Coordinates of C-alpha atoms in Angstrom, one line a residue:
Chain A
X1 CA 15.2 -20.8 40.7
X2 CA 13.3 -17.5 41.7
X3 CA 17.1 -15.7 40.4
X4 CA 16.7 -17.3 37.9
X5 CA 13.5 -16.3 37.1
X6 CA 14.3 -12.6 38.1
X7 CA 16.8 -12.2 36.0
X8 CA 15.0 -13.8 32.7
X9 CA 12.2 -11.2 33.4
X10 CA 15.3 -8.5 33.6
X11 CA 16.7 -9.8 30.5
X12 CA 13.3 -9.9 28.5
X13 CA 12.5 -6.3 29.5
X14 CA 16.3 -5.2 28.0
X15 CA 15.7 -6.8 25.2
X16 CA 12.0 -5.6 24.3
X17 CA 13.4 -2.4 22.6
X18 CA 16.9 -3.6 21.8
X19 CA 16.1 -6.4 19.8
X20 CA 14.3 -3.8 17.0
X21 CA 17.6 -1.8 17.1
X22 CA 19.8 -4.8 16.9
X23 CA 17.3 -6.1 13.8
X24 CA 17.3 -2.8 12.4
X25 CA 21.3 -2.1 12.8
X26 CA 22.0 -5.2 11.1
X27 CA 20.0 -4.7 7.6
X28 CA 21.3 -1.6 7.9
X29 CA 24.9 -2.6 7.4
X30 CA 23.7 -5.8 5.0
X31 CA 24.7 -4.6 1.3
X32 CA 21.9 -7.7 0.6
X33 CA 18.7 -8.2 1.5
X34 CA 18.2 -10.8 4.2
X35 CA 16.1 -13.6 5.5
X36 CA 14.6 -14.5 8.8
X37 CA 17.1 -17.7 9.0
X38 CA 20.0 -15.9 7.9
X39 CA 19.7 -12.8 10.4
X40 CA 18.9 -15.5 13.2
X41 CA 22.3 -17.5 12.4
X42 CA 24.2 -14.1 12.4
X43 CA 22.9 -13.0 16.2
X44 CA 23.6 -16.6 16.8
X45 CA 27.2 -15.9 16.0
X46 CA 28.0 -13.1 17.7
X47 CA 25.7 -14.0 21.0
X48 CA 27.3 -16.8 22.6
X49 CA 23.6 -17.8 23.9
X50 CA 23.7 -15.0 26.3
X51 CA 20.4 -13.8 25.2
X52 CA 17.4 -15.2 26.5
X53 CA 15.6 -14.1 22.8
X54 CA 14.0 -16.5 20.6
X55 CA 14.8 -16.7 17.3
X56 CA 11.5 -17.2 16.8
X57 CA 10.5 -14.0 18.3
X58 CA 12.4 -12.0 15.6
X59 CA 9.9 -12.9 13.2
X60 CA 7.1 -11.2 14.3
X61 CA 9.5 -8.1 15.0
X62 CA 10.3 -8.0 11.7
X63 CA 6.8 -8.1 10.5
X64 CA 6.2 -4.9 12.5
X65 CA 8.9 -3.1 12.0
X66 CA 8.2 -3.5 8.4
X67 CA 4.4 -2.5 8.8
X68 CA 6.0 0.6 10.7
X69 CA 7.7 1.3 7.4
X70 CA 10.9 0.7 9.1
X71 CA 11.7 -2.3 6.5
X72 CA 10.8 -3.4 2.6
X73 CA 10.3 -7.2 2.0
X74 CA 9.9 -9.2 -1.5
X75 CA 9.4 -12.9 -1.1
X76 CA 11.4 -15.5 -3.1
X77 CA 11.2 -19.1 -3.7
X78 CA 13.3 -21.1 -2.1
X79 CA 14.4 -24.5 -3.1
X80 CA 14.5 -26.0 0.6
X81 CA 10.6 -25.1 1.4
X82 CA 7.9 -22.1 1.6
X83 CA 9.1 -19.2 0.0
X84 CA 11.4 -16.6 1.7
X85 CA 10.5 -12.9 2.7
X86 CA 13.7 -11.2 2.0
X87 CA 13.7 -7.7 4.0
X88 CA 16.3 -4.3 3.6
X89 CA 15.9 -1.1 5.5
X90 CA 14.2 1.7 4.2
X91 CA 15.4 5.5 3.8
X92 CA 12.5 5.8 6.5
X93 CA 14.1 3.0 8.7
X94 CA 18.0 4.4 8.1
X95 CA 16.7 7.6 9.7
X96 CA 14.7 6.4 12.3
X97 CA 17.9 4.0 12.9
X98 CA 19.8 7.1 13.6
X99 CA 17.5 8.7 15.9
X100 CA 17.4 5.2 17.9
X101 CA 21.4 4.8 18.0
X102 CA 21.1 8.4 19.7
X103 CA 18.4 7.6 21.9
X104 CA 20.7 4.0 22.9
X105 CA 24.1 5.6 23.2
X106 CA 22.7 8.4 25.9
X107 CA 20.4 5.6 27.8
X108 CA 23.8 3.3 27.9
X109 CA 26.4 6.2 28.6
X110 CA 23.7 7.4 31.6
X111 CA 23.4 4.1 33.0
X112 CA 27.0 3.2 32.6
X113 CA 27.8 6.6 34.7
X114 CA 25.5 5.5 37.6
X115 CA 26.8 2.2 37.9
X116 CA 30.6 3.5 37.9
X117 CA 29.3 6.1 40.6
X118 CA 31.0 8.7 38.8
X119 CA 27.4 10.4 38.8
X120 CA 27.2 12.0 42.5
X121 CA 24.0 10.4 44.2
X122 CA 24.5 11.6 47.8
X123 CA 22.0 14.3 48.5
X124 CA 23.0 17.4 49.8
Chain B
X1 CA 9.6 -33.6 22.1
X2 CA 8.7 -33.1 18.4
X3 CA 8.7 -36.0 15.8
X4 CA 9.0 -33.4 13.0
X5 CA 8.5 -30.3 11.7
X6 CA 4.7 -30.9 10.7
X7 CA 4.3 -31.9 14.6
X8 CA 5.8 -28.6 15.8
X9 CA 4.1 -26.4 13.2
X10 CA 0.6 -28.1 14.0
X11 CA 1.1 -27.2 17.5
X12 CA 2.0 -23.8 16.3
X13 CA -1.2 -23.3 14.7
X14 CA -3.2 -24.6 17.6
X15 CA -1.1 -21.6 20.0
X16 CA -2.2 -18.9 17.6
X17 CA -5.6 -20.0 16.9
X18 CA -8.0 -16.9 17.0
X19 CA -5.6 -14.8 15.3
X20 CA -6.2 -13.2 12.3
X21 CA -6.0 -16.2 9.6
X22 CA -3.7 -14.5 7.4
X23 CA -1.2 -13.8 10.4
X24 CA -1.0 -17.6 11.3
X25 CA -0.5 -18.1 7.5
X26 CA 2.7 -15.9 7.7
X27 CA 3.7 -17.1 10.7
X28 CA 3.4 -20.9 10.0
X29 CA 5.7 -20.1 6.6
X30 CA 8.1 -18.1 8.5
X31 CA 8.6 -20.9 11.2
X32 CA 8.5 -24.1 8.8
X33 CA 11.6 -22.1 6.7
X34 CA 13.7 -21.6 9.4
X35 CA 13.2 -25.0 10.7
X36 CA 13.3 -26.5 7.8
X37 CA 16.7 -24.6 6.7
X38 CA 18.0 -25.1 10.4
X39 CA 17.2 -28.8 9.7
X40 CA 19.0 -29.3 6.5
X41 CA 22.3 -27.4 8.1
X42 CA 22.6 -29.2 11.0
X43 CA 22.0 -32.7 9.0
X44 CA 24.9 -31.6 7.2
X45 CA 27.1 -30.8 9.8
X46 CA 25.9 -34.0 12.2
X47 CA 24.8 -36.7 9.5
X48 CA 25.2 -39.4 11.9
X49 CA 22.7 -37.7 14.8
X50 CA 19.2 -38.8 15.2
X51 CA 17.0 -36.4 13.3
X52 CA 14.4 -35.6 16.4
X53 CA 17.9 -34.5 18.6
X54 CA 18.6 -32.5 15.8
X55 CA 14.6 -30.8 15.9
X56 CA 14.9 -30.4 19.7
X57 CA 18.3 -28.2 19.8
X58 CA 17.2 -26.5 16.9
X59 CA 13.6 -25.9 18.9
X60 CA 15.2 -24.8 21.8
X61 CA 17.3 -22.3 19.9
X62 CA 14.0 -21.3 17.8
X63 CA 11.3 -20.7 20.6
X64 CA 8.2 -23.5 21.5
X65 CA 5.6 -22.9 20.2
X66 CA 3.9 -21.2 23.1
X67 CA 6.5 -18.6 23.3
X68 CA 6.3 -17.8 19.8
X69 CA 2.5 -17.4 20.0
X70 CA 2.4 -16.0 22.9
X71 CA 5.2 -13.5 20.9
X72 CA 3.0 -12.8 18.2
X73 CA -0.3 -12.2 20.2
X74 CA 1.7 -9.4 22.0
X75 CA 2.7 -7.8 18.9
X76 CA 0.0 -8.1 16.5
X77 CA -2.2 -6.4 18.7
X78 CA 0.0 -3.5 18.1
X79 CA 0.0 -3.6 14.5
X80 CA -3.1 -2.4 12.2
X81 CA -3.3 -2.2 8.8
X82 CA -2.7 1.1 6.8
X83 CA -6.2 2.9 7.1
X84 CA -7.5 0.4 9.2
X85 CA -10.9 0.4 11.1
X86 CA -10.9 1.8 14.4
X87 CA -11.8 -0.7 16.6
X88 CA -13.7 1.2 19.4
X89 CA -16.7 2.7 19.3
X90 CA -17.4 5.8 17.4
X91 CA -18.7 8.3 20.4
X92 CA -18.5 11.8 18.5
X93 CA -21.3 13.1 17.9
X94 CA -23.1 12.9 14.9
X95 CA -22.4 15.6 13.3
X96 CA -18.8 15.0 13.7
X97 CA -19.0 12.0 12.4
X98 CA -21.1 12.6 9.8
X99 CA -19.0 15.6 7.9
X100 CA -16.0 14.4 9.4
X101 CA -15.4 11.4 6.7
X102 CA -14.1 14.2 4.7
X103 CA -10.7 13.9 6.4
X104 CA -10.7 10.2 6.7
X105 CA -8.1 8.6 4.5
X106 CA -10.0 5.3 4.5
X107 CA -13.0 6.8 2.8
X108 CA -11.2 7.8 -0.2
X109 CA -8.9 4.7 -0.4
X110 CA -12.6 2.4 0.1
X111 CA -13.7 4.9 -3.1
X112 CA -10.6 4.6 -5.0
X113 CA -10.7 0.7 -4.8
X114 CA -14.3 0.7 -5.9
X115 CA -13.9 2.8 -8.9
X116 CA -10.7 0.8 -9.9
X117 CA -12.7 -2.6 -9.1
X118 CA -14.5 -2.3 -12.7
X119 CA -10.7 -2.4 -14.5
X120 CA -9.6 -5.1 -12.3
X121 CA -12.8 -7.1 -12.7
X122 CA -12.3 -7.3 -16.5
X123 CA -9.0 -8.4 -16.1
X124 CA -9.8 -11.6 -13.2
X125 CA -13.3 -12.3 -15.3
X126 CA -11.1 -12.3 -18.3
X127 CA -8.1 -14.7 -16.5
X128 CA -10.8 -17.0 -15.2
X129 CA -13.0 -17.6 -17.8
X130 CA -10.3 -17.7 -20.7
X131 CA -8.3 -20.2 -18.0
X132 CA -11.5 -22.0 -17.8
X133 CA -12.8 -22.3 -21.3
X134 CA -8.8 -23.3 -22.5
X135 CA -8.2 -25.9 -20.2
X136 CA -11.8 -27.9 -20.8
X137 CA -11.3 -27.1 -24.9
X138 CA -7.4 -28.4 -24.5
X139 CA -7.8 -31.2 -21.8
X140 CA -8.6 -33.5 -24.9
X141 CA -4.9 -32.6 -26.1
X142 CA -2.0 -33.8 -24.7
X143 CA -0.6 -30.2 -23.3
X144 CA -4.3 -29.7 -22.0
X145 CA -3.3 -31.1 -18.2
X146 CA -0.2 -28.9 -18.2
X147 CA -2.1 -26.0 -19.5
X148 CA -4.5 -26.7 -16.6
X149 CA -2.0 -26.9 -14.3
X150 CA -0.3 -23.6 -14.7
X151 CA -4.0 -22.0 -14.8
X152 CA -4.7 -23.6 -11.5
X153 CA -1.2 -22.1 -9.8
X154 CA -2.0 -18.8 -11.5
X155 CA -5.3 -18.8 -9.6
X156 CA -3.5 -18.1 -5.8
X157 CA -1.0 -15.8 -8.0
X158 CA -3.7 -13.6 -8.0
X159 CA -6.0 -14.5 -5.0
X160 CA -2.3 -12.8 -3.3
X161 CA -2.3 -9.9 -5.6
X162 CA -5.6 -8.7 -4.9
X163 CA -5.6 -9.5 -1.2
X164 CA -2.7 -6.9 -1.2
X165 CA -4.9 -4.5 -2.9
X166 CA -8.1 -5.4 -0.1
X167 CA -5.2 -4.6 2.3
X168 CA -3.7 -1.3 1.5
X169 CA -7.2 0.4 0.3
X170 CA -10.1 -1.7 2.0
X171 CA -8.1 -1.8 5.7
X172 CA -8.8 -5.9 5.8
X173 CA -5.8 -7.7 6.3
X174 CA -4.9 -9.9 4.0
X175 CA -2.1 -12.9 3.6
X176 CA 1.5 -11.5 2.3
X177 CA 2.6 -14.8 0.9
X178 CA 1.4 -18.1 -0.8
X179 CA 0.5 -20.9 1.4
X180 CA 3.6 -22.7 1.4
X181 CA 3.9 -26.7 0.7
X182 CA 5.9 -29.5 2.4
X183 CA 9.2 -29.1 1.4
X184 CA 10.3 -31.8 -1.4
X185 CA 6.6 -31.9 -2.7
X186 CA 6.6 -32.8 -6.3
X187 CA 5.0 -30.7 -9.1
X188 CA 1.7 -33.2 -9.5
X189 CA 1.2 -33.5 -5.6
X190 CA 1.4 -29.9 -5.0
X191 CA -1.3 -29.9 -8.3
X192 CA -3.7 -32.3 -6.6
X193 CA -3.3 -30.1 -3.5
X194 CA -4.7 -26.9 -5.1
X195 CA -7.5 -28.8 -6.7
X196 CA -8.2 -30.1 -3.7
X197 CA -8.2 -26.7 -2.3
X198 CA -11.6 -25.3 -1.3
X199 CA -9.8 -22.0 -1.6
X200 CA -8.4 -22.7 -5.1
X201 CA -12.4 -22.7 -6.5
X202 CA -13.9 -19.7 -3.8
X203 CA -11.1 -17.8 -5.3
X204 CA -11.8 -19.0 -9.1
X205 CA -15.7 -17.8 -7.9
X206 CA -14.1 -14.1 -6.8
X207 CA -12.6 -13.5 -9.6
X208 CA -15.7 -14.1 -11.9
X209 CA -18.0 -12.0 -9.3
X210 CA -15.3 -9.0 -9.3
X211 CA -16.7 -8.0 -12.7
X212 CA -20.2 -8.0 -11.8
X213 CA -19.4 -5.9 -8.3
X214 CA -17.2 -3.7 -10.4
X215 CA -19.8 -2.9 -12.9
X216 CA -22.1 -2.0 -10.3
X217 CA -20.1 -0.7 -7.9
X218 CA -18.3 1.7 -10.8
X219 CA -21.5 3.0 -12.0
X220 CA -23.0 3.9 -8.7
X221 CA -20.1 5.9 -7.4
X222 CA -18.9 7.7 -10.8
X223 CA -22.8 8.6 -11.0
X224 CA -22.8 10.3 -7.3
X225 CA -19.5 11.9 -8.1
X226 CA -20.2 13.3 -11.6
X227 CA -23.6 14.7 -10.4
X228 CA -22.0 15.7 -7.2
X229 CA -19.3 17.9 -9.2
X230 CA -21.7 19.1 -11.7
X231 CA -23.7 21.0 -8.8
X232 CA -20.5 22.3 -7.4
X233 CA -19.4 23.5 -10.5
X234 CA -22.5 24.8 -11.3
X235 CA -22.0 28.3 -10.8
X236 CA -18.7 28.4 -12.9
X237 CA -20.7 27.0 -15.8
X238 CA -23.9 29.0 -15.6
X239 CA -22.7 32.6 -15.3
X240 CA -19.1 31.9 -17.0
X241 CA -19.0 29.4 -19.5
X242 CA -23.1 29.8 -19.8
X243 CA -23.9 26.2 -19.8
X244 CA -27.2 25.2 -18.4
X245 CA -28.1 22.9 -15.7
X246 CA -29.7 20.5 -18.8
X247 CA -30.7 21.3 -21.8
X248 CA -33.6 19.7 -23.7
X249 CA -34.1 19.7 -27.4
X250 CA -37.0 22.2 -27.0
X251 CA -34.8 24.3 -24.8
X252 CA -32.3 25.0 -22.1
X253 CA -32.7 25.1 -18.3
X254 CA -31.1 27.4 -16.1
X255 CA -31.2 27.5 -12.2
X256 CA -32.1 30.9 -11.0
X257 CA -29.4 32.4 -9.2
X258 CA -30.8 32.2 -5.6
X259 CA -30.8 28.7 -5.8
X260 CA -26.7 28.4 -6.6
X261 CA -25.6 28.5 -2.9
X262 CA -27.8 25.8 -1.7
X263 CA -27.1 23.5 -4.8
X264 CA -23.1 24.2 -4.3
X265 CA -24.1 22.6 -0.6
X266 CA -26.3 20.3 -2.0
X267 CA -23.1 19.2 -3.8
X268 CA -21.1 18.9 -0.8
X269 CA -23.6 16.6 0.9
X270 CA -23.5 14.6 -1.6
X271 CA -19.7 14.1 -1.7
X272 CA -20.0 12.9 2.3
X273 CA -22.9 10.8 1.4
X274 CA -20.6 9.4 -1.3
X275 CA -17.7 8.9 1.0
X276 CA -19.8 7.4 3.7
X277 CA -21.3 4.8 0.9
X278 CA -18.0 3.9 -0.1
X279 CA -16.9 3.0 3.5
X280 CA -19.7 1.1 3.7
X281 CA -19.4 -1.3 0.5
X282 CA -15.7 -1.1 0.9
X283 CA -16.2 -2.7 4.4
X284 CA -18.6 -5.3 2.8
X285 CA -16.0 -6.2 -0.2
X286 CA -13.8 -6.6 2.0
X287 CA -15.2 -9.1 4.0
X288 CA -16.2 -11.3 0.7
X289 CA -12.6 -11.1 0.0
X290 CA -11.6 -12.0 3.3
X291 CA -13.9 -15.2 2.7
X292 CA -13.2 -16.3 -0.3
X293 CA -9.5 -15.5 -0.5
X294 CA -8.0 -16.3 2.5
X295 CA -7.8 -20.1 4.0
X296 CA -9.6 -21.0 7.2
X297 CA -6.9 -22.2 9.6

């Protein structure tokens, strides 16, 4: 139980920055503008429940990143309930994407290094 | 667990209680289409489960409601509007603060909104009181109730329209989207609802009163800001262009020369003056439109 709870808390911190990439990545390579639901169903896909994120929670990411000017919304009606926001990345957001898959690839490559001890730790 | 959707989105609205109204607006339509389009999905792929086992996987999937408040406290207290009001208290000194509104964004949006008000005031006063007038004159026709009915709709149309204005130039943050209904609610219910709506009629009210406030608020500030520019420009005109300070029929009067430099300051003053008045009323617009546009949760 207390793992269990450690390791939640682990996953949560991950996935505080990651999720915006993720979010970001995937409008990126959407030729169409996308919905809330459909983005959800398309993590849902590819994440075999391994993360511990809402889909809730994406919602009010998406909000922000779009008050960051990261993203551009329109809203549509909808035939099955309230209308939908639609989102697509900005030029903004594409650049800012860039600098982030940068920013991801050293973080990963570092920690992948210390984990595979190919980084020398012992101290001399 | 949850009965429905309305069940879960109540509780929803209890979690982010004390948030800004028009987040929770947002927030409730974001939630009730995703459950509602997770819903209609999985009744397609398991007809034959009980609709509340549906709800609770698809809940579990989604987030409680907790969590999803507790995930939009966190990050809406990160987020501000463009040129929004800083929060904390003001501790320059006066001086600072008093010429410094001459690099503050807000100030000139607040001053732009005001002197655009009058143009949009003619248009809402014009919307409302044609949309009035039509509908009483035609309800004795049989396209009068339809004709009412679209006037009615149109009324939140532009109660969102104008809260995005509020938004980007007054700093007050406003709803993005409509309030959404039920899903499946036919055209006359969703009718009664907005006549029902105490919002539908405190809008109807804004839009009349825009015209007034725009008249007013229009002549006030291109007043300050014509006589603000004439004392700048003052010395150009006197000793270029040889224009006088006024001229009467009997005569015209010019400002002896000593007196330029202080009037080109006087000028200045007056623009920060200006800048600070128009913070000021923009602050106070914005709160009418906050209360008359924007639902009580």
């Amino acid at each position: 139980m207390d793992d269990q709870d450690a390791n939640r808390k682990f996953q949560k911190e991950l996935n505080a920055g990651a999720v915006a990439l993720v979010l970001l990545s995937v409008l990126d390579q959407s030729q169409v503008p996308l919905y809330g639901y459909q983005i959800a169903k398309l993590l849902e896909k590819h994440g075999d429940k391994i993360s511990v994120v809402k889909q809730g929670s994406l919602y009010p990411v998406l909000r922000s990143l779009e008050k960051g000017g990261l993203l551009d919304s329109n809203v549509e009606p909808s035939v099955t309930g309230p209308p939908r926001r639609y989102y697509r990345i900005t030029p903004n957001g594409r650049e800012i994407l860039a600098q982030w898959v940068a920013i991801w690839q050293q973080n990963t490559s570092f920690v992948e290094a210390i984990l595979e001890g190919t980084v020398d730790v012992s101290e001399r | 667990m949850y009965q429905n959707v309305e069940a879960y989105l109540s509780e929803l609205r209890e979690g982010l209680s004390g948030l800004d109204p028009a987040t929770i607006q947002d927030a409730l339509a974001d939630a009730e289409d995703h459950l509602q389009s997770a819903l209609e999905q999985a009744r397609r792929e398991h007809p034959e489960a009980a609709p509340e086992s549906l709800l609770s996987a698809i809940i579990a999937d989604f987030g409680t409601p907790q969590e999803i408040a507790k995930a939009y406290r966190e990050i809406e207290v990160r987020l501000t509007p463009p040129f929004a009001p800083v929060k904390k208290k003001d501790t320059r000194p006066f001086y600072v603060r008093f010429f410094g509104v001459l690099g503050e964004p807000r100030a000139y949006a607040a001053l732009l909104y005001l002197l655009t008000s009058i143009v949009t005031g003619v248009l809402y006063f014009t919307w409302a009181v044609t949309g009035v007038s039509l509908s009483v004159g035609l309800m004795v026709l049989i396209f009068g109730l339809p004709f009412f009915g679209l006037f009615v709709f149109s009324i939140q149309g532009l109660a969102l329209v104008e809260g995005r204005l509020v938004e980007a130039l007054l700093g007050v943050r406003m709803p993005r989207r409509q309030m959404p209904f039920r899903a499946g609610t036919g055209i006359w219910k969703k009718f009664v609802a907005r006549l029902k709506d105490r919002r539908t009629w405190t809008t109807l009210a804004y839009l009349v009163l825009q015209l007034p406030f725009g008249i007013i608020h229009f002549t006030i500030f291109i007043v300050l800001l014509a006589y603000s520019l004439q004392l700048m420009a003052l010395p150009v005109l006197q000793l270029v262009f040889d224009q006088p300070l006024i001229s009467f029929s009997f005569g015209k009067y010019f400002v002896p020369l000593w007196s330029m430099p202080l009037l080109f300051i006087a000028g200045i003053l007056d623009v920060i003056v200006l800048l600070h008045l128009a913070k000021f009323v923009g602050r106070q617009h914005g709160a009418m439109a906050k209360a008359l546009l924007v639902q009580r949760a």
